PDB file of C-alpha atoms in Angstrom:
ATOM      1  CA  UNK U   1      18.514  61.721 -74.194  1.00 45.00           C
ATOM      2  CA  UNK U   2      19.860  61.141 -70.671  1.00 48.00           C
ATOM      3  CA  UNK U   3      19.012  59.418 -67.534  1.00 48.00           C
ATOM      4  CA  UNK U   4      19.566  59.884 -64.288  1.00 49.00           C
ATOM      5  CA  UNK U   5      19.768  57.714 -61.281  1.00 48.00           C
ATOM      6  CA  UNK U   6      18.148  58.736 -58.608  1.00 49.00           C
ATOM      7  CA  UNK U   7      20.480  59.490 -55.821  1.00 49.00           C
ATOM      8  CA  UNK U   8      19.400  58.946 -51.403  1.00 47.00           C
ATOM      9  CA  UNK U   9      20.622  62.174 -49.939  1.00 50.00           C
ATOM     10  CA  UNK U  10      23.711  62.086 -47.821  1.00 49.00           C
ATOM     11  CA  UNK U  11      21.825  63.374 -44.900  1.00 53.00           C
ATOM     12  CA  UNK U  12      18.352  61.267 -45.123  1.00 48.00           C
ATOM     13  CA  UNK U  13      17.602  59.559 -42.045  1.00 51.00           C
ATOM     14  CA  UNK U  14      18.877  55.784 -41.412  1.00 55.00           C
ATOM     15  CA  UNK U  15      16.664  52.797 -40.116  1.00 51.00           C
ATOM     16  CA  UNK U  16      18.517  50.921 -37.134  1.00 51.00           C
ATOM     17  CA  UNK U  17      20.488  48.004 -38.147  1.00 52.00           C
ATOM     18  CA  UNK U  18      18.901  44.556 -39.064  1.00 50.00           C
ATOM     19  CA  UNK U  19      19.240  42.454 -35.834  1.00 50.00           C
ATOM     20  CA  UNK U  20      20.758  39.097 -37.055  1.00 52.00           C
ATOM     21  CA  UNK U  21      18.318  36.666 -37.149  1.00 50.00           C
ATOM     22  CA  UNK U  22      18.502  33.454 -35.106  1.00 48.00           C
ATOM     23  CA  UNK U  23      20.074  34.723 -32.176  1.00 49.00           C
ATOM     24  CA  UNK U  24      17.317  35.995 -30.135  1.00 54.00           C
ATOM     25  CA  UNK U  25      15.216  32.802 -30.522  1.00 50.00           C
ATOM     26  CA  UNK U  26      18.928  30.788 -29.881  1.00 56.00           C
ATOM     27  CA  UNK U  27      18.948  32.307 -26.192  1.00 63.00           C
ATOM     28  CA  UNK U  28      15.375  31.878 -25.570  1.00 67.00           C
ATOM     29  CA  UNK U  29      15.519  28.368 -26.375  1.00 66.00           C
ATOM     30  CA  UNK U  30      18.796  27.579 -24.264  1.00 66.00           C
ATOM     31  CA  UNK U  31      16.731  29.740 -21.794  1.00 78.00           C
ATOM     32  CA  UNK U  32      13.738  27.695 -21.891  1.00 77.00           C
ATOM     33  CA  UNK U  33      16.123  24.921 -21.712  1.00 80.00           C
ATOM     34  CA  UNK U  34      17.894  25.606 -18.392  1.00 80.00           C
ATOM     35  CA  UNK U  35      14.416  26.629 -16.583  1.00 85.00           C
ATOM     36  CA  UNK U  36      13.475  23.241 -17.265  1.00 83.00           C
ATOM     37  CA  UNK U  37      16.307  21.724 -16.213  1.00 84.00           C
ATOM     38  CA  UNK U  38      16.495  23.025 -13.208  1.00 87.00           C
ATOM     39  CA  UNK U  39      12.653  22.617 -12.298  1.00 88.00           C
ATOM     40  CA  UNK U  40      13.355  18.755 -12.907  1.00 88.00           C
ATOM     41  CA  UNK U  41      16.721  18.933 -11.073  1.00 88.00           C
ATOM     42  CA  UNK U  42      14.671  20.343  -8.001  1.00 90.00           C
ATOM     43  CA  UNK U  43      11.797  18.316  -8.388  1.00 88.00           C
ATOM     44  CA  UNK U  44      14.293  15.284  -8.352  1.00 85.00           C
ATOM     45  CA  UNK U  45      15.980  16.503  -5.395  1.00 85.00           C
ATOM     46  CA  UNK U  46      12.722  16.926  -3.328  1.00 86.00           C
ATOM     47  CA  UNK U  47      11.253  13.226  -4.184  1.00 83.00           C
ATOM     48  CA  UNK U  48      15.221  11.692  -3.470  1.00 84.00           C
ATOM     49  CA  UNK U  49      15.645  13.257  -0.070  1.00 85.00           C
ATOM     50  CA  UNK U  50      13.253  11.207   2.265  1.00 83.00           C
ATOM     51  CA  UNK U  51      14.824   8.339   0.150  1.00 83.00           C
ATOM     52  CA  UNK U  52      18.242   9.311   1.389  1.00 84.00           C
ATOM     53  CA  UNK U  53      17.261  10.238   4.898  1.00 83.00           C
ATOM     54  CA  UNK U  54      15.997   6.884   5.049  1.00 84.00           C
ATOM     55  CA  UNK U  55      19.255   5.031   3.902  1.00 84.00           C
ATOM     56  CA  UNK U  56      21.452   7.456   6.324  1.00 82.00           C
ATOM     57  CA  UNK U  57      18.875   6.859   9.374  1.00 81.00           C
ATOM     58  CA  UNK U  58      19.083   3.444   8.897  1.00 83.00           C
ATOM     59  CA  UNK U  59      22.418   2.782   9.823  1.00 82.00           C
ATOM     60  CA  UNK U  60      22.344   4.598  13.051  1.00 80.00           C
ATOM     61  CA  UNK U  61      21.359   3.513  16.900  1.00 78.00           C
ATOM     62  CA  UNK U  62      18.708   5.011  18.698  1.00 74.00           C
ATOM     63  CA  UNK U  63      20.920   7.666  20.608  1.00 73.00           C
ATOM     64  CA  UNK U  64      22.402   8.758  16.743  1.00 73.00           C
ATOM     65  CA  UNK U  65      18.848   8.792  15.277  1.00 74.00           C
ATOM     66  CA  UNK U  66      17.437  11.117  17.685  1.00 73.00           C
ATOM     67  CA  UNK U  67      20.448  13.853  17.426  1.00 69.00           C
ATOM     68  CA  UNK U  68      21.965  15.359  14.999  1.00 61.00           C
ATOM     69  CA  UNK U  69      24.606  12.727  13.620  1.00 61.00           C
ATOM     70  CA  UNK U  70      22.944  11.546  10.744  1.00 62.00           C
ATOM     71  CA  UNK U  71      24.309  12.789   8.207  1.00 63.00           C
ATOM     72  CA  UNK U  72      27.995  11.979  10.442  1.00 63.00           C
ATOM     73  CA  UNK U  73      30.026   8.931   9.280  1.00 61.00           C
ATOM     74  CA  UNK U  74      30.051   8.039  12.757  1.00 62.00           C
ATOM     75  CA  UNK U  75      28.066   5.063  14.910  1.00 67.00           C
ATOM     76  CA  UNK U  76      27.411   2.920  11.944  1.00 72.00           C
ATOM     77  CA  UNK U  77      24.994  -0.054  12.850  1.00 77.00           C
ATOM     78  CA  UNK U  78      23.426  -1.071   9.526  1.00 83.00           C
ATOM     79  CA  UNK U  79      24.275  -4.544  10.460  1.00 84.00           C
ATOM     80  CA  UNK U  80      23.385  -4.490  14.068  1.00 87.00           C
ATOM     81  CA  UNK U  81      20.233  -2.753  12.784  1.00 85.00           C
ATOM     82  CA  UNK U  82      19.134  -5.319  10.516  1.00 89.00           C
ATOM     83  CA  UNK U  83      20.243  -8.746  12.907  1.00 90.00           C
ATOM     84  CA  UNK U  84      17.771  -7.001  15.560  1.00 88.00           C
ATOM     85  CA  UNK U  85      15.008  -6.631  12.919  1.00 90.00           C
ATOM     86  CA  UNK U  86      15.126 -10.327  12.009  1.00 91.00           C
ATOM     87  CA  UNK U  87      15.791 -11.326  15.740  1.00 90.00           C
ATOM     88  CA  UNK U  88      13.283  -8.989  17.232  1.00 88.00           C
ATOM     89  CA  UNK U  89       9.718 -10.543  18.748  1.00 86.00           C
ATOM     90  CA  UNK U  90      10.757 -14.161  17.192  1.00 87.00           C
ATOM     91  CA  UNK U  91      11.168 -12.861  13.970  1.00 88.00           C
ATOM     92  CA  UNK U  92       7.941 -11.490  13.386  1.00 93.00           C
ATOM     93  CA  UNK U  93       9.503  -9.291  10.548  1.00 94.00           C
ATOM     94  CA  UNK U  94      10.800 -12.300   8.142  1.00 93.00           C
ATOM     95  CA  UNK U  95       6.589 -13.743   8.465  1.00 94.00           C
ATOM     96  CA  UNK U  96       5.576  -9.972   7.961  1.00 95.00           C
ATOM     97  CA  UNK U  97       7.810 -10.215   4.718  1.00 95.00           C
ATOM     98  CA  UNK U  98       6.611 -13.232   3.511  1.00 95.00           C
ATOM     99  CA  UNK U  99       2.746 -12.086   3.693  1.00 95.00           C
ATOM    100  CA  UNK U 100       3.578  -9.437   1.664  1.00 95.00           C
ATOM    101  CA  UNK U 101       5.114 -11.196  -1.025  1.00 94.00           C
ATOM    102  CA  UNK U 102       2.114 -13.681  -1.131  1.00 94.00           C
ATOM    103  CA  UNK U 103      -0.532 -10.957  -0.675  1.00 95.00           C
ATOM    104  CA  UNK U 104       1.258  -8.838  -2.847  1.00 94.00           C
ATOM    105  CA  UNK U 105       2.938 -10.606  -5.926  1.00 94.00           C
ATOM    106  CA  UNK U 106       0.462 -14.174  -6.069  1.00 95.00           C
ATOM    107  CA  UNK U 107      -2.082 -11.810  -5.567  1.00 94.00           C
ATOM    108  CA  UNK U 108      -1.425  -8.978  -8.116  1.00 94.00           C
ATOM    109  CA  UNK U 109      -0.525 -12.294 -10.988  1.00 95.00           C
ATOM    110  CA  UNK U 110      -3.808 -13.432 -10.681  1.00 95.00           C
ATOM    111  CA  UNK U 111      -5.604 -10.294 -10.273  1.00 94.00           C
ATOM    112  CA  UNK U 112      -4.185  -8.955 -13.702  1.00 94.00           C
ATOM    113  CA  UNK U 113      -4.815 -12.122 -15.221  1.00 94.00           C
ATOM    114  CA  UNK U 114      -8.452 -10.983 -13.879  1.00 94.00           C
ATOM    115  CA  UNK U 115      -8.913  -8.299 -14.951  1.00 93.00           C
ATOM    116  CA  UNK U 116      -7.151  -8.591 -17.915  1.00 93.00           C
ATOM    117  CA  UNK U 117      -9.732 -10.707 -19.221  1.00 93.00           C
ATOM    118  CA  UNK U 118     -12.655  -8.716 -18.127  1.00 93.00           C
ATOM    119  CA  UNK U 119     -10.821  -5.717 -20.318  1.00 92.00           C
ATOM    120  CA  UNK U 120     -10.617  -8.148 -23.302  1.00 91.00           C
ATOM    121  CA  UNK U 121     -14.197  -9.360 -22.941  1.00 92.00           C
ATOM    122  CA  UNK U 122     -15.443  -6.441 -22.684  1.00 92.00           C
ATOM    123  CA  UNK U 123     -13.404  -5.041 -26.034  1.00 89.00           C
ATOM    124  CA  UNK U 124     -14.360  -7.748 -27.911  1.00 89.00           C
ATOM    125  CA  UNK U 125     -17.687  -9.219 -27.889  1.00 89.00           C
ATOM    126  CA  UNK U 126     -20.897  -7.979 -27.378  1.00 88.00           C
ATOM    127  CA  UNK U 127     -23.007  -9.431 -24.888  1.00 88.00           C
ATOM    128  CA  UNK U 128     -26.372  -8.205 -23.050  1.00 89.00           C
ATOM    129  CA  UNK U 129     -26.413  -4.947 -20.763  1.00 89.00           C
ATOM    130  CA  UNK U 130     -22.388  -4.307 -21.692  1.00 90.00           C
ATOM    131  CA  UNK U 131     -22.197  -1.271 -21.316  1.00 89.00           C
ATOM    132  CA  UNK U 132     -23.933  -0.847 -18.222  1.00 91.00           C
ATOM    133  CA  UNK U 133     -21.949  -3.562 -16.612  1.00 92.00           C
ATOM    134  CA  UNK U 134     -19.019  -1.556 -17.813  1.00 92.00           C
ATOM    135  CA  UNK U 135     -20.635   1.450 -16.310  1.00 91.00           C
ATOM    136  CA  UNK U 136     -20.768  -0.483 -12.926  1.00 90.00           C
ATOM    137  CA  UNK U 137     -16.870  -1.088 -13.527  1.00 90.00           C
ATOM    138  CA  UNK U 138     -16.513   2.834 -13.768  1.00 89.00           C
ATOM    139  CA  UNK U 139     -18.428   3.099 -10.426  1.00 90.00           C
ATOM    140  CA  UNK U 140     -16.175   0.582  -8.646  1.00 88.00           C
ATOM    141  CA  UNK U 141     -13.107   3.211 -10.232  1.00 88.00           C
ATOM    142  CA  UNK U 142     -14.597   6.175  -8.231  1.00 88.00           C
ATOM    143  CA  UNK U 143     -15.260   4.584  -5.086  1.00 87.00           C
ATOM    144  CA  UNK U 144     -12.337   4.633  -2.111  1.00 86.00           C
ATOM    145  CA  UNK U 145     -10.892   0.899  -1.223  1.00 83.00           C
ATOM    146  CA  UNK U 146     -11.632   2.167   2.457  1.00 84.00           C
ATOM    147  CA  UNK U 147     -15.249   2.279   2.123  1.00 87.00           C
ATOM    148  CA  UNK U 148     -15.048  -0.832   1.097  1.00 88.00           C
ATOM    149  CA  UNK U 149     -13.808  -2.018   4.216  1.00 88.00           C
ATOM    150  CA  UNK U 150     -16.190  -2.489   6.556  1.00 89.00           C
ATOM    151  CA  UNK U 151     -18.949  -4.371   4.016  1.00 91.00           C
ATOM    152  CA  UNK U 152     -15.605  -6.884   2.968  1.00 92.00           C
ATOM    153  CA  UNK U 153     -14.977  -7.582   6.549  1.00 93.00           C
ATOM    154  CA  UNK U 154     -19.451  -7.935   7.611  1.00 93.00           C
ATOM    155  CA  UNK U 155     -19.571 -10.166   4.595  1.00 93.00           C
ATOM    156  CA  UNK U 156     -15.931 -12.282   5.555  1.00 92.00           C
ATOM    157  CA  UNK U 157     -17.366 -12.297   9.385  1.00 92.00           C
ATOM    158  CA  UNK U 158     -20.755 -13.931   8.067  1.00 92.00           C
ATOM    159  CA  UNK U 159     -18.851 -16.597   6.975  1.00 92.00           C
ATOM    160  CA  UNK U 160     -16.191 -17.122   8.650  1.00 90.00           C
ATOM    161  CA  UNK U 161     -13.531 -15.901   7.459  1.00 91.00           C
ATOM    162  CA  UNK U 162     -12.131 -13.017   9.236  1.00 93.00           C
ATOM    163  CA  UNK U 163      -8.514 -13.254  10.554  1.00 93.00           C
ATOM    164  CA  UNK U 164      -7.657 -15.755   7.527  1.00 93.00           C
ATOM    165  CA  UNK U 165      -4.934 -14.928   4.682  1.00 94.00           C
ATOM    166  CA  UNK U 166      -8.213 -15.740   2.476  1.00 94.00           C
ATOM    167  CA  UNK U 167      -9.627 -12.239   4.219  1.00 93.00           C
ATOM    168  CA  UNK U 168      -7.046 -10.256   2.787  1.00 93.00           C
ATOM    169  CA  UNK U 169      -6.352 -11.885   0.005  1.00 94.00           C
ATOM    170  CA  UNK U 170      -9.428 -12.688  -2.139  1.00 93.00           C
ATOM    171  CA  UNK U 171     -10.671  -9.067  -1.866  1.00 92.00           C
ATOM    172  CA  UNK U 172      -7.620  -7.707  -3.495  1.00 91.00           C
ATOM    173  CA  UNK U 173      -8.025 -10.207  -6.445  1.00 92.00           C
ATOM    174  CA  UNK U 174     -10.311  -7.584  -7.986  1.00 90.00           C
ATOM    175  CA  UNK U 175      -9.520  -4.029  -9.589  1.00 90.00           C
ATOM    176  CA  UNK U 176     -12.297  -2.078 -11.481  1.00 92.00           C
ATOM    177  CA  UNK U 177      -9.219   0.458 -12.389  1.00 92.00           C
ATOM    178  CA  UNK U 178      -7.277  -3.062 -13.904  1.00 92.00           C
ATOM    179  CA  UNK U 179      -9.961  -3.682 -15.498  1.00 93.00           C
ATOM    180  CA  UNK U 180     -10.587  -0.586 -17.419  1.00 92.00           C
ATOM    181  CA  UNK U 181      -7.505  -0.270 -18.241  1.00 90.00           C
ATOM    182  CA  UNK U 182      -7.877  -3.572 -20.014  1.00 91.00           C
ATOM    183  CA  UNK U 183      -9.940  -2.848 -22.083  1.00 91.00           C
ATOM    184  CA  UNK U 184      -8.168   0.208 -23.176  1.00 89.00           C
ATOM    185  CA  UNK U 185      -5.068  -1.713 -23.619  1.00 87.00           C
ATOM    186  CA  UNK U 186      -7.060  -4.499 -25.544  1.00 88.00           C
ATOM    187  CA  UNK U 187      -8.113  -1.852 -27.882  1.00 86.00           C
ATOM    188  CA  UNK U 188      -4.735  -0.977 -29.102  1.00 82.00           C
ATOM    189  CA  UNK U 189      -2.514  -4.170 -29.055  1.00 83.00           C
ATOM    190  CA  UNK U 190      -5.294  -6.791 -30.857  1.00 85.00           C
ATOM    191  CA  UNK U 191      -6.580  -6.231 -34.173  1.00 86.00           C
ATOM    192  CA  UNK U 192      -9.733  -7.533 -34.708  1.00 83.00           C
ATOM    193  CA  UNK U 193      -8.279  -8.554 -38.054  1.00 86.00           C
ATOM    194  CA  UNK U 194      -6.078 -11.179 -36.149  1.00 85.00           C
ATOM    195  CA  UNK U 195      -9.093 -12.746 -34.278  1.00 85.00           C
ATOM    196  CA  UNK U 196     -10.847 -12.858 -37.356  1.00 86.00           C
ATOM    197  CA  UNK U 197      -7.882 -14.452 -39.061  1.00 87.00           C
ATOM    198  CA  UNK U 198      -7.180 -17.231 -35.642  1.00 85.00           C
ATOM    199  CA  UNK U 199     -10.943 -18.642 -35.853  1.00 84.00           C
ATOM    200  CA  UNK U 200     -10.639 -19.111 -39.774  1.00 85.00           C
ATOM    201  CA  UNK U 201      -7.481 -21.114 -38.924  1.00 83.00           C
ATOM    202  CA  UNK U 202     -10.175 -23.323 -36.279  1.00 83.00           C
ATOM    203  CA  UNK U 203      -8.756 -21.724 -33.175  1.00 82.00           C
ATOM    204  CA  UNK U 204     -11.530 -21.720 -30.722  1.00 84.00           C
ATOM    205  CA  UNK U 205     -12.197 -18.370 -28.460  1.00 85.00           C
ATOM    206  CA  UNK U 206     -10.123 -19.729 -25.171  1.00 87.00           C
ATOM    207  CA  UNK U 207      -7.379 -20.882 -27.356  1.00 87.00           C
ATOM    208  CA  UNK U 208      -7.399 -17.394 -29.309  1.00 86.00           C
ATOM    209  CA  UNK U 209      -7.008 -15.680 -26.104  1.00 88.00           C
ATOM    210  CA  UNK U 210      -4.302 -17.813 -24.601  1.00 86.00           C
ATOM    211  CA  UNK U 211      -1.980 -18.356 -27.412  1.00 86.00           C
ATOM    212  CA  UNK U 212      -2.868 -14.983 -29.458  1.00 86.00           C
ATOM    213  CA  UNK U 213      -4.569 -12.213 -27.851  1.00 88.00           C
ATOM    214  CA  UNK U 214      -2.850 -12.748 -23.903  1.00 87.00           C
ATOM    215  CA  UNK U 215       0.686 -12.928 -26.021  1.00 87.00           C
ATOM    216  CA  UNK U 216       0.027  -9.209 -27.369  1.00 88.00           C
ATOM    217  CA  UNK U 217      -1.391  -8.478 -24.497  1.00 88.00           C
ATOM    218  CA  UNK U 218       1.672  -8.935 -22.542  1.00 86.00           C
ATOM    219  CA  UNK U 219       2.914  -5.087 -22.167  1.00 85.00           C
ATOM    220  CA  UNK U 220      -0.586  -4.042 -20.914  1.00 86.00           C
ATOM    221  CA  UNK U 221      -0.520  -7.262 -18.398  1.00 90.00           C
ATOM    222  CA  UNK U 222       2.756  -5.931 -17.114  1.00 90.00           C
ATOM    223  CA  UNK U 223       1.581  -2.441 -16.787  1.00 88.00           C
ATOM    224  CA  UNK U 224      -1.595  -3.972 -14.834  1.00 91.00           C
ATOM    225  CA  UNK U 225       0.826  -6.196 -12.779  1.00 93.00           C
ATOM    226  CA  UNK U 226       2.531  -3.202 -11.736  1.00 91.00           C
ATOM    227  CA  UNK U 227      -0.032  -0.900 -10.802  1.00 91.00           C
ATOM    228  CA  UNK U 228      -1.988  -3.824  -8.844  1.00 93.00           C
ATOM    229  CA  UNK U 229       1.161  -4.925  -7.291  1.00 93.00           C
ATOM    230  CA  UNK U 230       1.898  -1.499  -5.695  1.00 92.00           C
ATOM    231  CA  UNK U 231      -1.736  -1.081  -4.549  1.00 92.00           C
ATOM    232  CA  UNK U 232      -1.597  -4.224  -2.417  1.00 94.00           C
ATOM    233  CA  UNK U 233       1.785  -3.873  -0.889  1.00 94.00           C
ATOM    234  CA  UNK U 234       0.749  -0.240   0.325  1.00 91.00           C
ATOM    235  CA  UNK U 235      -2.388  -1.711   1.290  1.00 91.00           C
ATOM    236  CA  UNK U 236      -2.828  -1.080   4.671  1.00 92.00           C
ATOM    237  CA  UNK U 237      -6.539  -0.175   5.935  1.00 92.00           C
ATOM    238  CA  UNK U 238      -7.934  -3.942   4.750  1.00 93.00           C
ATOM    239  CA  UNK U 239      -5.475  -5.977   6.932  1.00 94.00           C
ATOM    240  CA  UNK U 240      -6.332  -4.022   9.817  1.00 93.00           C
ATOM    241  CA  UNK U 241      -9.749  -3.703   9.463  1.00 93.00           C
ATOM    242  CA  UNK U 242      -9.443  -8.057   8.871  1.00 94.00           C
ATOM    243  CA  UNK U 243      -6.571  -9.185  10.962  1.00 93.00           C
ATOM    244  CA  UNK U 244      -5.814  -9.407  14.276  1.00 91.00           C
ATOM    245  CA  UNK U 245      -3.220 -12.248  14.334  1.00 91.00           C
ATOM    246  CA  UNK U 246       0.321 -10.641  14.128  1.00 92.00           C
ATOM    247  CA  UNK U 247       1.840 -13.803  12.307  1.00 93.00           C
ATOM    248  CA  UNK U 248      -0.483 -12.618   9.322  1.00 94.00           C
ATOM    249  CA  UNK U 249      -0.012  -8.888   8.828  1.00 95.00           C
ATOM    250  CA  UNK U 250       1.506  -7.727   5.647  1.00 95.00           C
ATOM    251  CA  UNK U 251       4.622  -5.307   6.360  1.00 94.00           C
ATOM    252  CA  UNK U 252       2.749  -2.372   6.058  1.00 93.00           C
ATOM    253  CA  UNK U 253       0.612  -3.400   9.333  1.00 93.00           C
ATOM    254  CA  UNK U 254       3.844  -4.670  11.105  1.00 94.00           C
ATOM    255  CA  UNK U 255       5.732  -1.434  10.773  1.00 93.00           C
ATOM    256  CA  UNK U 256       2.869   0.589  11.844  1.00 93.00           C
ATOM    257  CA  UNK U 257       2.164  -1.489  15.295  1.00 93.00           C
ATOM    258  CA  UNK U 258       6.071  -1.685  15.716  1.00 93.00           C
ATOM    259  CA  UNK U 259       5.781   2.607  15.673  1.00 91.00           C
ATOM    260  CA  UNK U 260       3.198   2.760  18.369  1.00 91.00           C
ATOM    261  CA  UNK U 261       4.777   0.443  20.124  1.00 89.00           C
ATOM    262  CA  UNK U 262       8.013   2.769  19.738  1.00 85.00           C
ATOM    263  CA  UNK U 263       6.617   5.563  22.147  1.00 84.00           C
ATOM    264  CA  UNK U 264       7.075   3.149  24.964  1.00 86.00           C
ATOM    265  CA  UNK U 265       9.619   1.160  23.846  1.00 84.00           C
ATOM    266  CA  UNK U 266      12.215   3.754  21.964  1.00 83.00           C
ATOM    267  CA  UNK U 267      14.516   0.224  20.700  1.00 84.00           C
ATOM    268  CA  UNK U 268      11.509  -0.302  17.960  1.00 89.00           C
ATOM    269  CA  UNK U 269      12.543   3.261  16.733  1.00 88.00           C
ATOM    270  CA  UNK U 270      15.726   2.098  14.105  1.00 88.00           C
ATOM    271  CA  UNK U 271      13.905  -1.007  13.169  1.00 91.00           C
ATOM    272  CA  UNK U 272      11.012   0.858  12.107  1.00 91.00           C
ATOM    273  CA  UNK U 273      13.269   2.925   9.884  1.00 90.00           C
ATOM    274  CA  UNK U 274      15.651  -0.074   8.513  1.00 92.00           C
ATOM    275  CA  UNK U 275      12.367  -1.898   8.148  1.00 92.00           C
ATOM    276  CA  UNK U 276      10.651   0.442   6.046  1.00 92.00           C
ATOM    277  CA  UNK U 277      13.829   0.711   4.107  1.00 91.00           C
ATOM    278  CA  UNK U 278      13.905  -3.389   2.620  1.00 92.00           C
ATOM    279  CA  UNK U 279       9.831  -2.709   2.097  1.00 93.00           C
ATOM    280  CA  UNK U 280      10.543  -0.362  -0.472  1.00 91.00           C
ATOM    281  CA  UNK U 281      13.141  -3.035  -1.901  1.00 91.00           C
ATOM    282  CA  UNK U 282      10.722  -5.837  -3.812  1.00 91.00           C
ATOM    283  CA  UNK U 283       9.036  -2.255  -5.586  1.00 90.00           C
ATOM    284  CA  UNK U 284      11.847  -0.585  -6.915  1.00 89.00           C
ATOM    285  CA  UNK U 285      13.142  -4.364  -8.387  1.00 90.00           C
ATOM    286  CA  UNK U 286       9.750  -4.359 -10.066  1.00 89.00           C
ATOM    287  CA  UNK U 287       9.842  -1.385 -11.695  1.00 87.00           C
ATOM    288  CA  UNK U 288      13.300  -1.621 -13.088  1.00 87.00           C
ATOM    289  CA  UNK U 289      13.066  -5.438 -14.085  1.00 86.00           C
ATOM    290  CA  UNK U 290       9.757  -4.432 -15.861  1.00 82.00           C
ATOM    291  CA  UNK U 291       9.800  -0.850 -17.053  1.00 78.00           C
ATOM    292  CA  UNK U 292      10.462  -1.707 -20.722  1.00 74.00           C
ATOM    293  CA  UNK U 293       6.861  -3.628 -20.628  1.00 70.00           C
ATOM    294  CA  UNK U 294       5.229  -0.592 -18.777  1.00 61.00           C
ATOM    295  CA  UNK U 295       6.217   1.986 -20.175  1.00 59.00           C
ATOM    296  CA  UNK U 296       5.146   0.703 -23.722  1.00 57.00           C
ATOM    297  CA  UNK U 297       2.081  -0.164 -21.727  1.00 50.00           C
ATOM    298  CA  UNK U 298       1.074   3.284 -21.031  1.00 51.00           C
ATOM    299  CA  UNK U 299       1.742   4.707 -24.167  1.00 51.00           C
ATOM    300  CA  UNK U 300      -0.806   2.512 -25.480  1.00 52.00           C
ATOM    301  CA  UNK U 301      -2.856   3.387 -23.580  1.00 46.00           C
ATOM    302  CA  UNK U 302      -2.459   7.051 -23.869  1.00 46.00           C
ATOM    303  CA  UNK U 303      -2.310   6.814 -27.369  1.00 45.00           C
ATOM    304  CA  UNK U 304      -5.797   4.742 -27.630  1.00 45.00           C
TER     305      UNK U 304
END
């Protein structure tokens, strides 16, 4: 008995050739790739240019600044710039500095140390009407700082205390957002377990916090720090709403009464510019001395 094999037939019709795999999904991916690339190279581009107009305008004159020679090599006066800044009005600009620094950074320390421990309170015990009190927190989120403005500066004229650093400074002490994010922060870096653990050791509830709970707190005080910190350097409706002595503005008031004063007086025009270029100085040192604690911060955040 034989067999026999069956045989395809010379002329049958062929299926096109297997593609080889990988390659298609290769070039999509290096595709996908470069796309993104290039949205963050232009997005990158676009938030670094009014940074660099800024450090190229601020080494040019008034005649220079108003043509077309910025971007020229030509008529540098960075230094000149910055000895009339110091030197201009009696040095108005050094005090405007200074407020800053005490509105901003005293003021953002003890604000986070605040709200800090509002967040932690209101993680970890249970007291009466919590969570409507928390609720009231979540209001004071939603609401503008600018409506806020004119009841802060009714309630600092009734007593007394408008055109003070105390009128500028006490309000900012306080951050519903801070404080919220507190408690989300609180959530994620202490373990109940390690509370439970400190008062079996004798620890009391103010020593807990200080030597256990504010220690692991520390990225999520940072990341407060920072986020309060910014807020009150850009602050800028409060002061003018509260001050009117120029010896007490904060920079961003300064800079703004030194512009209108620039459309009758063009000489304010460069100092305006060089100004605004140290105020963005004490942020940027922030954020790169810190960003190892923030950045940590808000990933435990998101994560929680």
């Amino acid at each position: 008995m034989t067999t026999t094999t069956p045989t395809t037939p010379v002329n049958a019709p062929q299926g096109p050739p297997a593609r080889p795999l990988g390659k298609p999904f290769g070039r999509s991916k290096l595709t996908s790739r470069g796309i993104a690339n290039a949205v963050v190279l232009i997005a990158a581009l676009y938030t670094m240019l009014p940074a660099l107009w800024l450090l190229l305008a601020s080494t040019k004159n008034a005649d220079a600044l108003f043509g077309s020679d910025i971007l020229s090599f030509g008529d540098f006066s960075f230094g000149r710039n910055l000895s009339d800044l110091f030197s201009m009005d009696g040095g108005l600009y050094g005090e405007w500095y200074v407020n800053s620094l005490l509105y901003a950074v005293v003021g953002a320390l003890v604000g986070s140390l605040i709200s800090v421990a509002a967040g932690y309170a209101f993680d970890k015990y249970e007291f009466r009407h919590k969570e409507k009190l928390f609720g009231l927190v979540l209001t004071g989120v939603m609401v503008p700082p600018t409506v806020l403005a004119l009841p802060l500066y009714l309630v600092a004229s009734n007593i007394g205390m408008v055109n003070t650093f105390w009128s500028v400074f006490i309000p900012v002490l306080f951050n519903p957002f801070g404080v919220y994010l507190a408690r989300l922060l609180s959530s994620g870096y202490v373990p109940g377990e390690v509370l439970e653990a400190s008062r079996v050791d004798g620890a009391g509830e103010l020593q807990t916090y200080v030597r256990v709970s504010l220690r692991m707190l520390g990225p999520g005080f940072v990341t407060v720090f920072l986020f309060q910190l910014t807020a009150i350097w850009n602050n800028f409706f409060l002061p003018m709403v509260m001050l009117s002595d120029q010896h007490l503005y904060p920079l961003s008031l300064g800079l703004y009464t030194w512009n209108s004063a620039a459309t009758v007086s063009p000489e304010y025009y460069p100092l305006v510019v060089i100004g605004s270029l140290l105020a963005v100085v004490p942020l940027i040192v922030a954020f790169v001395m810190l960003q190892r604690y923030w950045k940590s911060g808000l990933a435990a955040g998101s994560v929680k």
